[in-house]
Short mmCIF file of C-alpha atoms and ligand atoms in Angstrom, two decimals:
data_model
loop_
_atom_site.label_atom_id
_atom_site.label_comp_id
_atom_site.label_asym_id
_atom_site.label_seq_id
_atom_site.Cartn_x
_atom_site.Cartn_y
_atom_site.Cartn_z
CA UNK A 1 -21.60 -3.40 221.25
CA UNK A 2 -17.98 -3.70 222.25
CA UNK A 3 -18.84 -5.53 225.48
CA UNK A 4 -20.91 -8.03 223.51
CA UNK A 5 -17.99 -8.82 221.16
CA UNK A 6 -15.73 -9.04 224.21
CA UNK A 7 -18.10 -11.43 225.96
CA UNK A 8 -18.44 -13.48 222.78
CA UNK A 9 -14.64 -13.76 222.45
CA UNK A 10 -14.12 -14.74 226.06
CA UNK A 11 -16.87 -17.34 226.31
CA UNK A 12 -16.13 -20.95 225.40
CA UNK A 13 -18.33 -22.74 222.86
CA UNK A 14 -19.46 -25.10 225.65
CA UNK A 15 -20.75 -22.19 227.76
CA UNK A 16 -22.42 -20.59 224.73
CA UNK A 17 -24.34 -23.75 223.86
CA UNK A 18 -25.19 -24.24 227.55
CA UNK A 19 -26.55 -20.67 227.85
CA UNK A 20 -28.47 -20.92 224.55
CA UNK A 21 -30.09 -24.18 225.67
CA UNK A 22 -30.85 -22.71 229.10
CA UNK A 23 -32.61 -19.71 227.46
CA UNK A 24 -34.71 -22.07 225.33
CA UNK A 25 -35.58 -24.17 228.38
CA UNK A 26 -36.52 -21.09 230.49
CA UNK A 27 -38.64 -19.48 227.75
CA UNK A 28 -40.31 -22.82 226.95
CA UNK A 29 -41.09 -23.61 230.57
CA UNK A 30 -42.39 -20.13 231.43
CA UNK A 31 -44.56 -20.05 228.27
CA UNK A 32 -45.95 -23.52 228.91
CA UNK A 33 -46.78 -22.77 232.52
CA UNK A 34 -48.33 -19.36 231.62
CA UNK A 35 -50.48 -20.89 228.90
CA UNK A 36 -51.51 -23.76 231.16
CA UNK A 37 -52.46 -21.32 233.98
CA UNK A 38 -54.69 -19.30 231.57
CA UNK A 39 -56.36 -22.31 229.97
CA UNK A 40 -57.22 -23.97 233.27
CA UNK A 41 -57.70 -20.65 235.04
CA UNK A 42 -60.37 -21.96 237.38
CA UNK A 43 -58.28 -24.82 238.56
CA UNK A 44 -55.08 -22.71 238.82
CA UNK A 45 -52.83 -23.69 241.64
CA UNK A 46 -51.50 -21.33 244.29
CA UNK A 47 -48.86 -18.94 242.73
CA UNK A 48 -46.18 -20.32 245.06
CA UNK A 49 -46.81 -23.86 243.88
CA UNK A 50 -46.60 -22.69 240.25
CA UNK A 51 -43.24 -20.99 240.94
CA UNK A 52 -41.88 -24.11 242.68
CA UNK A 53 -43.11 -26.20 239.81
CA UNK A 54 -41.31 -23.92 237.31
CA UNK A 55 -38.07 -23.92 239.36
CA UNK A 56 -38.02 -27.71 239.74
CA UNK A 57 -38.65 -28.16 236.02
CA UNK A 58 -35.88 -25.70 235.20
CA UNK A 59 -33.36 -27.36 237.54
CA UNK A 60 -34.04 -30.80 236.10
CA UNK A 61 -33.87 -29.58 232.47
CA UNK A 62 -30.65 -27.68 233.06
CA UNK A 63 -29.02 -30.61 234.85
CA UNK A 64 -29.90 -32.94 231.99
CA UNK A 65 -28.75 -30.29 229.49
CA UNK A 66 -25.41 -29.87 231.31
CA UNK A 67 -24.84 -33.63 231.48
CA UNK A 68 -25.57 -34.18 227.78
CA UNK A 69 -23.32 -31.29 226.74
CA UNK A 70 -20.43 -32.46 228.96
CA UNK A 71 -20.72 -35.86 227.32
CA UNK A 72 -20.92 -34.41 223.82
CA UNK A 73 -17.93 -32.13 224.39
CA UNK A 74 -15.79 -34.81 226.07
CA UNK A 75 -13.64 -35.44 222.96
CA UNK A 76 -12.92 -31.70 222.72
CA UNK A 77 -11.81 -31.61 226.35
CA UNK A 78 -9.61 -34.67 225.70
CA UNK A 79 -8.08 -32.87 222.71
CA UNK A 80 -7.39 -29.84 224.88
CA UNK A 81 -5.63 -32.01 227.50
CA UNK A 82 -3.56 -33.69 224.76
CA UNK A 83 -2.45 -30.40 223.21
CA UNK A 84 -1.52 -29.11 226.65
CA UNK A 85 0.66 -32.22 227.23
CA UNK A 86 2.40 -31.59 223.89
CA UNK A 87 2.93 -27.95 224.87
CA UNK A 88 4.64 -29.14 228.06
CA UNK A 89 7.07 -31.32 226.09
CA UNK A 90 5.35 -34.74 225.85
CA UNK A 91 5.52 -35.14 222.05
CA UNK A 92 4.14 -38.67 222.18
CA UNK A 93 0.70 -37.52 223.44
CA UNK A 94 -2.23 -38.17 221.05
CA UNK A 95 -5.95 -37.47 221.48
CA UNK A 96 -8.16 -40.58 221.82
CA UNK A 97 -10.30 -41.35 218.78
CA UNK A 98 -14.08 -40.85 219.08
CA UNK A 99 -17.05 -42.54 217.52
CA UNK A 100 -20.46 -41.00 216.97
CA UNK A 101 -19.64 -37.44 215.96
CA UNK A 102 -18.07 -37.22 212.48
CA UNK A 103 -17.15 -33.51 212.82
CA UNK A 104 -15.33 -33.86 216.12
CA UNK A 105 -13.78 -37.16 214.98
CA UNK A 106 -12.37 -35.37 211.92
CA UNK A 107 -10.96 -32.50 214.03
CA UNK A 108 -9.25 -35.02 216.32
CA UNK A 109 -7.95 -37.05 213.40
CA UNK A 110 -6.45 -33.92 211.80
CA UNK A 111 -4.95 -32.80 215.12
CA UNK A 112 -3.33 -36.23 215.59
CA UNK A 113 -2.00 -36.20 212.01
CA UNK A 114 -0.56 -32.75 212.63
CA UNK A 115 1.15 -33.99 215.80
CA UNK A 116 2.60 -36.96 213.84
CA UNK A 117 3.95 -34.58 211.19
CA UNK A 118 5.35 -32.31 213.87
CA UNK A 119 7.11 -35.27 215.54
CA UNK A 120 8.53 -36.44 212.19
CA UNK A 121 9.74 -32.92 211.40
CA UNK A 122 11.28 -32.53 214.85
CA UNK A 123 13.03 -35.87 214.52
CA UNK A 124 14.35 -35.01 211.04
CA UNK A 125 15.69 -31.64 212.22
CA UNK A 126 17.23 -33.18 215.34
CA UNK A 127 18.89 -35.91 213.31
CA UNK A 128 20.32 -33.37 210.85
CA UNK A 129 21.62 -31.22 213.70
CA UNK A 130 23.20 -34.20 215.49
CA UNK A 131 24.84 -35.50 212.29
CA UNK A 132 26.14 -32.04 211.36
CA UNK A 133 27.44 -31.52 214.90
CA UNK A 134 29.24 -34.88 214.88
CA UNK A 135 30.79 -34.16 211.44
CA UNK A 136 31.92 -30.71 212.54
CA UNK A 137 33.44 -32.10 215.72
CA UNK A 138 35.33 -34.70 213.70
CA UNK A 139 36.59 -32.02 211.33
CA UNK A 140 37.81 -29.74 214.12
CA UNK A 141 39.43 -32.67 215.99
CA UNK A 142 41.25 -33.70 212.78
CA UNK A 143 42.40 -30.13 212.20
CA UNK A 144 43.71 -29.89 215.76
CA UNK A 145 45.50 -33.19 215.33
CA UNK A 146 46.97 -32.54 211.89
CA UNK A 147 47.82 -28.86 212.32
CA UNK A 148 47.93 -27.54 215.88
CA UNK A 149 49.37 -30.54 217.68
CA UNK A 150 51.87 -31.29 214.88
CA UNK A 151 53.12 -27.68 215.03
CA UNK A 152 53.40 -27.81 218.81
CA UNK A 153 55.33 -31.09 218.65
CA UNK A 154 57.74 -29.65 216.07
CA UNK A 155 58.16 -26.59 218.26
CA UNK A 156 59.04 -28.79 221.26
CA UNK A 157 61.60 -30.76 219.24
CA UNK A 158 63.24 -27.51 218.06
CA UNK A 159 63.30 -26.10 221.58
CA UNK A 160 64.98 -29.33 222.73
CA UNK A 161 67.70 -28.88 220.10
CA UNK A 162 68.20 -25.23 221.05
CA UNK A 163 68.35 -26.11 224.76
CA UNK A 164 71.06 -28.71 224.16
CA UNK A 165 73.18 -26.23 222.21
CA UNK A 166 73.05 -23.47 224.76
CA UNK A 167 76.48 -22.85 226.31
CA UNK A 168 75.28 -22.19 229.87
CA UNK A 169 72.19 -24.18 231.09
CA UNK A 170 71.83 -21.89 234.12
CA UNK A 171 71.70 -18.49 232.39
CA UNK A 172 68.57 -16.46 231.69
CA UNK A 173 68.25 -17.55 228.06
CA UNK A 174 68.21 -21.25 229.06
CA UNK A 175 65.55 -20.46 231.68
CA UNK A 176 63.38 -18.83 229.04
CA UNK A 177 63.77 -21.77 226.68
CA UNK A 178 62.69 -24.18 229.46
CA UNK A 179 59.68 -22.00 230.29
CA UNK A 180 58.69 -21.89 226.60
CA UNK A 181 58.96 -25.69 226.44
CA UNK A 182 56.70 -26.01 229.49
CA UNK A 183 54.11 -23.72 227.95
CA UNK A 184 54.24 -25.65 224.66
CA UNK A 185 53.80 -28.95 226.57
CA UNK A 186 50.78 -27.59 228.52
CA UNK A 187 49.21 -26.30 225.31
CA UNK A 188 49.78 -29.68 223.68
CA UNK A 189 48.11 -31.47 226.62
CA UNK A 190 45.20 -29.06 226.48
CA UNK A 191 44.86 -29.56 222.73
CA UNK A 192 44.79 -33.35 223.20
CA UNK A 193 42.10 -32.98 225.89
CA UNK A 194 40.06 -30.80 223.56
CA UNK A 195 40.52 -33.30 220.72
CA UNK A 196 39.22 -36.11 222.92
CA UNK A 197 36.19 -34.12 224.06
CA UNK A 198 35.36 -33.21 220.47
CA UNK A 199 35.71 -36.72 219.08
CA UNK A 200 37.83 -39.37 220.81
CA UNK A 201 40.05 -40.90 218.16
CA UNK A 202 40.06 -44.09 220.24
CA UNK A 203 36.35 -44.42 219.41
CA UNK A 204 37.12 -44.42 215.69
CA UNK A 205 40.30 -46.49 216.00
CA UNK A 206 39.48 -49.07 218.68
CA UNK A 207 35.74 -48.92 219.25
CA UNK A 208 33.16 -48.28 221.93
CA UNK A 209 34.50 -50.22 224.92
CA UNK A 210 38.09 -48.86 224.81
CA UNK A 211 36.68 -45.35 224.27
CA UNK A 212 34.41 -45.70 227.31
CA UNK A 213 37.28 -47.04 229.43
CA UNK A 214 39.41 -44.09 228.32
CA UNK A 215 36.62 -41.65 229.14
CA UNK A 216 36.04 -43.18 232.58
CA UNK A 217 39.75 -43.19 233.47
CA UNK A 218 40.40 -39.68 232.19
CA UNK A 219 37.23 -37.84 233.16
CA UNK A 220 35.44 -39.67 235.94
CA UNK A 221 37.95 -41.46 238.19
CA UNK A 222 40.01 -38.26 238.73
CA UNK A 223 36.82 -36.60 240.09
CA UNK A 224 36.85 -39.03 243.04
CA UNK A 225 33.94 -41.21 241.93
CA UNK A 226 34.01 -44.96 242.37
CA UNK A 227 33.29 -46.43 238.93
CA UNK A 228 32.24 -49.94 238.02
CA UNK A 229 32.36 -50.71 234.31
CA UNK A 230 31.22 -54.00 232.79
CA UNK A 231 30.89 -54.86 229.13
CA UNK A 232 29.86 -58.19 227.71
CA UNK A 233 29.40 -59.44 224.16
CA UNK A 234 30.72 -56.22 222.63
CA UNK A 235 34.14 -57.46 221.48
CA UNK A 236 33.36 -56.84 217.84
CA UNK A 237 33.03 -53.39 216.37
CA UNK A 238 29.50 -52.03 215.94
CA UNK A 239 28.30 -49.89 213.05
CA UNK A 240 29.73 -46.38 213.40
CA UNK A 241 26.42 -44.62 214.09
CA UNK A 242 25.63 -47.13 216.88
CA UNK A 243 29.02 -46.65 218.50
CA UNK A 244 28.69 -42.87 218.31
CA UNK A 245 25.13 -42.85 219.68
CA UNK A 246 25.93 -45.21 222.58
CA UNK A 247 29.17 -43.42 223.43
CA UNK A 248 27.50 -39.98 223.50
CA UNK A 249 24.49 -41.18 225.52
CA UNK A 250 26.64 -42.94 228.14
CA UNK A 251 29.06 -39.99 228.19
CA UNK A 252 26.15 -37.59 228.86
CA UNK A 253 24.60 -39.81 231.56
CA UNK A 254 27.94 -40.19 233.37
CA UNK A 255 28.76 -36.48 232.95
CA UNK A 256 25.37 -35.67 234.52
CA UNK A 257 26.25 -37.92 237.47
CA UNK A 258 29.57 -36.11 237.88
CA UNK A 259 27.98 -32.65 237.46
CA UNK A 260 24.67 -32.93 239.32
CA UNK A 261 24.24 -36.09 241.38
CA UNK A 262 26.71 -35.70 244.28
CA UNK A 263 27.08 -39.46 243.97
CA UNK A 264 29.71 -41.71 245.55
CA UNK A 265 29.58 -44.39 242.91
CA UNK A 266 28.40 -44.93 239.39
CA UNK A 267 28.07 -48.20 237.51
CA UNK A 268 28.09 -48.58 233.74
CA UNK A 269 27.03 -51.81 232.08
CA UNK A 270 27.00 -52.54 228.40
CA UNK A 271 25.50 -55.75 227.15
CA UNK A 272 24.87 -57.25 223.75
CA UNK A 273 21.77 -59.43 223.76
CA UNK A 274 20.06 -61.15 220.85
CA UNK A 275 18.69 -58.36 218.69
CA UNK A 276 19.55 -55.47 221.00
CA UNK A 277 22.34 -53.68 222.79
CA UNK A 278 21.55 -52.43 226.26
CA UNK A 279 23.45 -49.95 228.38
CA UNK A 280 22.64 -48.91 231.94
CA UNK A 281 24.22 -46.05 233.87
CA UNK A 282 23.25 -46.06 237.53
CA UNK A 283 24.33 -43.67 240.27
CA UNK A 284 23.61 -43.43 244.00
CA UNK A 285 23.26 -39.64 243.99
CA UNK A 286 20.37 -37.45 245.14
CA UNK A 287 18.25 -38.03 242.01
CA UNK A 288 15.76 -35.63 240.46
CA UNK A 289 12.22 -35.40 239.04
CA UNK A 290 12.53 -36.12 235.28
CA UNK A 291 9.01 -34.74 234.70
CA UNK A 292 9.95 -31.39 236.23
CA UNK A 293 12.98 -31.15 233.95
CA UNK A 294 10.98 -32.01 230.82
CA UNK A 295 8.26 -29.48 231.64
CA UNK A 296 10.73 -26.59 232.06
CA UNK A 297 10.76 -23.88 229.39
CA UNK A 298 13.24 -24.46 226.57
CA UNK A 299 15.48 -21.61 227.67
CA UNK A 300 15.88 -23.05 231.22
CA UNK A 301 16.40 -26.60 230.04
CA UNK A 302 19.76 -28.33 229.52
CA UNK A 303 20.29 -30.14 226.25
CA UNK A 304 21.70 -33.35 227.67
CA UNK A 305 18.56 -35.41 228.42
CA UNK A 306 16.85 -34.18 225.27
CA UNK A 307 19.96 -35.01 223.18
CA UNK A 308 20.11 -38.54 224.67
CA UNK A 309 16.54 -39.27 223.54
CA UNK A 310 17.20 -37.85 220.09
CA UNK A 311 20.45 -39.76 219.59
CA UNK A 312 18.77 -43.01 220.62
CA UNK A 313 15.79 -42.34 218.32
CA UNK A 314 18.21 -41.73 215.46
CA UNK A 315 19.35 -45.36 215.60
CA UNK A 316 15.85 -46.70 216.37
CA UNK A 317 16.44 -47.02 220.12
CA UNK A 318 14.97 -45.67 223.35
CA UNK A 319 16.20 -44.13 226.58
CA UNK A 320 14.47 -44.55 229.93
CA UNK A 321 15.28 -42.29 232.85
CA UNK A 322 14.30 -43.58 236.24
CA UNK A 323 14.98 -41.14 239.05
CA UNK A 324 13.43 -39.48 242.05
CA UNK A 325 14.64 -37.33 244.93
CA UNK A 326 16.78 -39.43 247.26
CA UNK A 327 16.88 -42.61 245.20
CA UNK A 328 19.63 -42.06 242.64
CA UNK A 329 19.30 -42.11 238.88
CA UNK A 330 19.22 -44.96 236.39
CA UNK A 331 19.51 -44.26 232.68
CA UNK A 332 18.71 -47.31 230.53
CA UNK A 333 19.37 -47.33 226.82
CA UNK A 334 18.28 -49.95 224.36
CA UNK A 335 19.16 -49.90 220.67
CA UNK A 336 18.44 -52.55 218.05
CA UNK A 337 21.54 -54.53 217.11
CA UNK A 338 22.13 -54.22 213.37
CA UNK A 339 24.11 -57.43 212.86
CA UNK A 340 27.74 -58.18 213.56
CA UNK A 341 30.00 -55.28 212.67
CA UNK A 342 33.66 -54.59 212.14
CA UNK A 343 36.47 -56.29 214.07
CA UNK A 344 37.51 -54.35 217.20
CA UNK A 345 40.74 -52.44 216.68
CA UNK A 346 40.41 -52.75 212.92
N1 LIG B 1 22.25 -38.17 237.40
C1 LIG B 1 21.61 -37.07 237.82
N2 LIG B 1 21.46 -36.80 239.13
C2 LIG B 1 20.81 -35.69 239.56
N3 LIG B 1 20.25 -34.78 238.73
C3 LIG B 1 20.36 -34.98 237.42
C4 LIG B 1 21.03 -36.13 236.87
N4 LIG B 1 20.94 -36.08 235.52
C5 LIG B 1 20.26 -34.96 235.23
N5 LIG B 1 19.91 -34.28 236.37
C6 LIG B 1 19.09 -33.06 236.45
O1 LIG B 1 18.45 -32.87 235.19
C7 LIG B 1 18.77 -31.59 234.67
C8 LIG B 1 18.82 -31.68 233.15
O2 LIG B 1 19.94 -32.45 232.71
P1 LIG B 1 20.52 -32.18 231.26
O3 LIG B 1 21.64 -33.14 231.03
O4 LIG B 1 19.39 -32.18 230.31
O5 LIG B 1 21.04 -30.69 231.35
P2 LIG B 1 22.38 -30.13 232.01
O6 LIG B 1 23.29 -31.25 232.41
O7 LIG B 1 21.96 -29.17 233.10
O8 LIG B 1 23.01 -29.29 230.82
P3 LIG B 1 23.78 -29.89 229.54
O9 LIG B 1 23.66 -31.37 229.56
O10 LIG B 1 23.08 -29.26 228.37
O11 LIG B 1 25.20 -29.43 229.70
C9 LIG B 1 20.07 -31.20 235.32
O12 LIG B 1 20.20 -29.81 235.38
C10 LIG B 1 19.92 -31.83 236.71
O13 LIG B 1 19.18 -30.99 237.54
MG1 LIG B 2 23.76 -32.80 231.04
#
């Protein structure tokens, strides 16, 4: 009996119904032909003709049966394709609605509702994670500023005083003091770099455009890339969550260009239009297949592209990635403009 259970478990419902119908058709046809042969025994045809007759009847019935079942099961196949797209990372996929079969329509409706709930849950978790991450970064940057860099600065001032009071500037003790000052200065520079990467204070103090200029000059130009940066209509401050989202998305897109694209130039444009703010980061690098990246397993996938989409969604916006081998990459962001904000620099 084990093989029967095994066969039952491995056979799809479509095949089961197909086989069951085929059995009915075969039994029905054979019975009908047998009865007909006995009733009109005298006028019975040649056996070969009877067999051909049976086979033709069977082929036609099974073909019709197969066609009807394929049609009836089409919504289930569509559902399967949809769920497979979701499994591969396309969380916007939904199964098409069907008319005519209330049971299947209900299954599809429930599956689509489940996918909606899953998307909402995913979005809520992502937004919590992004907010918590941003808060934590701010906290650590503040700590580094208020504690570590203040202490290092005080240390440098004290070393300066000691150095000036040393009797012989060329002896070993003076050399050690100078070396200690150099180390303190390097550590201070490194701490400032870390503070900027965590949360650029210029973003909080002066706004998006100065922060982007700072980022480009400090992190991109020194890597030998030719950068073109244009901003229009963004003189006023934007709401904080918009500034953070746009800064992080552009930062990630440009960092990807620096890290992966082998590009010669990158252009960044930021534009405020009626009702929306648009940003485009375009490079002339070797490009990539966005679909291949999205369909990779979670463990092999970077967080950057995913994070961009989530950050944009958090402020009601979208990100479009247009790329392909040999034709560079264009990342376009569009977020709804939530009215005029604070004054830049204020
Ligand atoms: N501008 C680009 N040019 C060429 N390839 C790119 C570009 N942007 C992204 N990619 C490709 O897409 C992949 C995924 O990018 P993503 O930003 O998600 O991850 P990552 O940069 O590898 O890691 P992380 O951003 O988490 O540090 C990259 O590994 C790279 O192969
Ligand atoms: Mg990245």
